[in-house]
Amino acid sequence: MGFFSKLFRGPEIDMEKSSANAQKMRRLFNQVVENGDRYKLICGYTEDVSRFNYGFVHGSKTKIGNLIVGWNEAEEVIVVVPTVPDLSGCGDPAWYRRSEILKAYRNKYPTDAFVICPDRKGYLAINAYDWLEDEKLYVYVSQEQELADFTAFFTERFAKK
Amino acid sequence: MWFYELGAILLVLIAVTIVGNLWFHTVESLLERFKGLFSRRKAPPAWHELEQEQEERDNDRH
């Protein structure tokens, strides 16, 4: 009985590991972003899919870039910091102010992503998640509430046509 | 007889997979080289290590 109930319950989240990573995320973000505490945080990832329009092995090689996404509701700003799954370091932050970007929208197909186009040339698609088990590819963090908050902020306050 | 046909189909599938993989990696490497031509002069992207981890690593060295 115990075995089957465990089997059907699916994977369980290690909350200790998750909260340790959430703290690391915060430290890393505050390290590179001034007044980092003014931003709420969520982890996401982005996929470089532009190159998969050829060849037989369509989609067999996906590049994943992990992102720490911070947002400030009052200032309508999103800050994106590239990182790695073990959160040992991060790159330089990129700021997206609603007043300065070209457009932002939520994409449903092919994947559920939050797309920001700072100008006509480039775009950033952020795939946000509540929890992903594969910690070799993604940051191991449980963030159901943060995902709901970010989705609400992006769709209601930040989206721009 | 069907045994040989099955084997032949399997061989064809293996060949398609191998050729597909070779094609993919050939195009990938060509693309990388082509991109490299344009990004030679670019400065490498900045990377900041998590401060505490860096401190721990420094302590281990001493």
Coordinates of C-alpha atoms in Angstrom, one line a residue:
Chain A
M1 CA 0.0 0.0 0.0
G2 CA 2.8 2.4 1.0
F3 CA 4.7 1.6 -2.1
F4 CA 1.8 2.1 -4.5
S5 CA 0.7 5.3 -2.8
K6 CA 4.3 6.6 -3.1
L7 CA 4.3 5.5 -6.8
F8 CA 1.1 7.3 -7.7
R9 CA 2.0 10.4 -5.7
G10 CA 4.8 11.2 -8.2
P11 CA 8.1 13.0 -7.4
E12 CA 8.2 14.9 -4.2
I13 CA 9.9 18.3 -3.9
D14 CA 12.9 18.6 -1.6
M15 CA 11.8 21.8 0.1
E16 CA 15.1 22.2 2.0
K17 CA 17.1 22.2 -1.2
S18 CA 14.5 24.4 -2.8
S19 CA 14.7 27.1 -0.1
A20 CA 18.5 26.9 -0.1
N21 CA 18.5 27.6 -3.8
A22 CA 15.9 30.4 -3.4
Q23 CA 18.3 32.1 -0.9
K24 CA 21.2 31.6 -3.3
M25 CA 19.1 33.1 -6.1
R26 CA 18.5 36.2 -3.9
R27 CA 22.2 36.6 -3.0
L28 CA 23.3 36.2 -6.5
F29 CA 20.7 38.7 -7.8
N30 CA 21.5 41.3 -5.1
Q31 CA 25.2 40.9 -5.9
V32 CA 24.8 42.2 -9.4
V33 CA 21.7 44.4 -9.2
E34 CA 21.6 47.5 -7.1
N35 CA 18.7 47.6 -4.6
G36 CA 18.0 44.0 -5.5
D37 CA 15.6 43.6 -2.6
R38 CA 13.1 45.8 -4.4
Y39 CA 12.6 43.1 -6.9
K40 CA 10.6 39.9 -6.6
L41 CA 12.3 36.9 -8.0
I42 CA 11.5 33.8 -10.1
C43 CA 13.7 31.4 -11.9
G44 CA 13.1 30.6 -15.6
Y45 CA 14.9 29.4 -18.6
T46 CA 15.2 30.2 -22.3
E47 CA 15.7 27.8 -25.2
D48 CA 17.7 28.6 -28.3
V49 CA 15.3 27.1 -30.8
S50 CA 16.0 29.2 -33.8
R51 CA 18.5 26.8 -35.2
F52 CA 16.2 23.7 -35.4
N53 CA 14.7 24.3 -38.8
Y54 CA 17.0 21.9 -40.6
G55 CA 18.3 18.3 -40.5
F56 CA 16.9 15.0 -39.5
V57 CA 17.4 15.4 -35.7
H58 CA 14.9 18.1 -35.3
G59 CA 14.7 19.2 -31.7
S60 CA 17.1 16.6 -30.4
K61 CA 19.6 19.2 -29.2
T62 CA 18.2 22.0 -27.2
K63 CA 20.3 24.6 -25.5
I64 CA 18.9 25.8 -22.2
G65 CA 19.9 29.0 -20.5
N66 CA 18.8 29.5 -16.9
L67 CA 17.6 32.9 -15.9
I68 CA 17.0 34.7 -12.6
V69 CA 14.1 37.0 -13.4
G70 CA 13.4 39.9 -11.1
W71 CA 10.5 42.3 -11.4
N72 CA 9.4 45.5 -9.7
E73 CA 5.7 46.1 -10.0
A74 CA 5.8 49.8 -9.1
E75 CA 8.5 50.7 -11.6
E76 CA 7.3 48.2 -14.2
V77 CA 10.7 46.8 -14.7
I78 CA 12.0 43.3 -15.4
V79 CA 15.7 42.4 -14.8
V80 CA 17.0 39.2 -16.3
V81 CA 20.3 37.7 -14.9
P82 CA 21.7 34.6 -16.7
T83 CA 22.9 31.9 -14.4
V84 CA 23.7 28.2 -14.2
P85 CA 21.6 25.4 -12.6
D86 CA 23.8 25.1 -9.5
L87 CA 23.7 28.9 -9.0
S88 CA 27.5 29.1 -8.6
G89 CA 27.6 32.4 -10.6
C90 CA 25.8 34.7 -13.0
G91 CA 26.3 37.0 -15.9
D92 CA 25.5 40.7 -16.2
P93 CA 21.9 41.8 -15.7
A94 CA 19.7 43.1 -18.5
W95 CA 17.0 45.6 -17.8
Y96 CA 13.7 45.8 -19.6
R97 CA 11.7 48.9 -18.7
R98 CA 8.1 48.8 -20.0
S99 CA 8.4 52.4 -21.2
E100 CA 11.5 51.5 -23.3
I101 CA 10.7 48.2 -24.8
L102 CA 9.0 47.7 -28.2
K103 CA 6.5 45.0 -27.0
A104 CA 5.9 42.2 -24.5
Y105 CA 3.4 39.4 -24.7
R106 CA 2.7 36.0 -23.4
N107 CA 3.2 33.3 -26.0
K108 CA 1.2 30.1 -25.8
Y109 CA 2.6 28.2 -28.8
P110 CA 4.9 26.3 -29.2
T111 CA 5.7 26.8 -25.5
D112 CA 4.2 28.9 -22.8
A113 CA 6.7 31.7 -22.6
F114 CA 6.9 35.4 -21.7
V115 CA 8.3 37.2 -24.6
I116 CA 10.0 40.6 -24.4
C117 CA 11.1 42.4 -27.6
P118 CA 13.3 45.3 -26.5
D119 CA 13.6 46.5 -30.2
R120 CA 12.9 45.2 -33.7
K121 CA 16.1 43.1 -33.8
G122 CA 16.0 40.9 -30.8
Y123 CA 13.7 39.2 -28.3
L124 CA 13.9 37.2 -25.1
A125 CA 11.5 34.3 -24.4
I126 CA 11.3 33.4 -20.7
N127 CA 9.9 30.1 -19.8
A128 CA 8.9 30.3 -16.2
Y129 CA 8.1 27.2 -14.2
D130 CA 6.7 26.2 -10.8
W131 CA 9.1 23.3 -10.3
L132 CA 11.3 21.1 -12.5
E133 CA 12.8 17.9 -11.3
D134 CA 15.9 17.8 -13.6
E135 CA 18.4 19.8 -11.6
K136 CA 21.2 19.2 -14.1
L137 CA 19.3 21.4 -16.6
Y138 CA 17.2 23.7 -14.4
V139 CA 17.5 25.5 -11.1
Y140 CA 15.9 23.3 -8.4
V141 CA 13.4 25.6 -6.8
S142 CA 9.7 25.3 -6.0
Q143 CA 8.0 28.6 -6.9
E144 CA 4.3 28.1 -7.4
Q145 CA 3.3 31.4 -5.8
E146 CA 6.0 33.4 -7.5
L147 CA 4.9 32.0 -10.9
A148 CA 1.3 33.1 -10.2
D149 CA 2.6 36.6 -9.2
F150 CA 4.9 36.9 -12.2
T151 CA 2.2 35.8 -14.6
A152 CA -0.3 38.3 -13.1
F153 CA 2.3 41.1 -13.3
F154 CA 3.4 40.3 -16.8
T155 CA -0.1 39.9 -18.3
E156 CA -1.8 42.7 -16.4
R157 CA 1.0 45.3 -16.0
F158 CA 3.9 44.6 -18.3
A159 CA 2.4 43.3 -21.5
K160 CA 2.6 45.8 -24.3
K161 CA 1.5 45.7 -28.0
Chain B
M1 CA 12.4 -14.6 -45.6
W2 CA 10.6 -11.9 -43.5
F3 CA 13.5 -12.1 -41.1
Y4 CA 15.9 -10.8 -43.8
E5 CA 13.4 -8.0 -44.8
L6 CA 13.1 -7.0 -41.2
G7 CA 16.9 -6.9 -40.9
A8 CA 17.2 -4.8 -44.1
I9 CA 14.6 -2.3 -42.8
L10 CA 16.6 -2.1 -39.5
L11 CA 19.8 -1.5 -41.4
V12 CA 18.2 1.3 -43.4
L13 CA 16.9 2.9 -40.3
I14 CA 20.3 2.8 -38.7
A15 CA 21.9 4.2 -41.8
V16 CA 19.3 7.1 -41.8
T17 CA 20.0 7.8 -38.2
I18 CA 23.8 7.9 -38.7
V19 CA 23.6 10.1 -41.8
G20 CA 21.1 12.4 -40.0
N21 CA 23.4 12.8 -37.1
L22 CA 26.4 13.4 -39.3
W23 CA 24.4 16.0 -41.3
F24 CA 23.3 17.7 -38.1
H25 CA 26.8 17.9 -36.6
T26 CA 28.3 19.1 -39.9
V27 CA 25.8 21.9 -40.2
E28 CA 26.2 22.8 -36.5
S29 CA 30.0 23.0 -36.8
L30 CA 29.7 25.1 -40.0
L31 CA 27.3 27.5 -38.3
E32 CA 29.6 27.8 -35.3
R33 CA 32.6 28.6 -37.5
F34 CA 30.5 31.1 -39.5
K35 CA 29.4 32.8 -36.3
G36 CA 33.0 32.8 -35.0
L37 CA 34.0 35.0 -37.9
F38 CA 31.8 37.7 -36.6
S39 CA 32.4 37.4 -32.9
R40 CA 36.2 37.3 -32.8
R41 CA 36.6 40.9 -31.6
K42 CA 33.8 40.7 -29.0
A43 CA 34.8 40.8 -25.4
P44 CA 34.0 37.6 -23.4
P45 CA 30.8 37.9 -21.4
A46 CA 31.2 38.9 -17.8
W47 CA 30.7 36.3 -15.1
H48 CA 30.2 36.9 -11.4
E49 CA 30.8 34.0 -9.0
L50 CA 28.5 33.7 -6.0
E51 CA 30.5 35.6 -3.3
Q52 CA 30.3 33.0 -0.5
E53 CA 31.4 30.2 -2.8
Q54 CA 34.3 32.3 -3.9
E55 CA 35.3 33.0 -0.3
E56 CA 35.1 29.3 0.5
R57 CA 37.3 28.5 -2.4
D58 CA 39.9 31.1 -1.3
N59 CA 39.9 29.7 2.2
D60 CA 40.5 26.2 0.9
R61 CA 43.6 27.4 -1.0
H62 CA 45.1 29.0 2.2

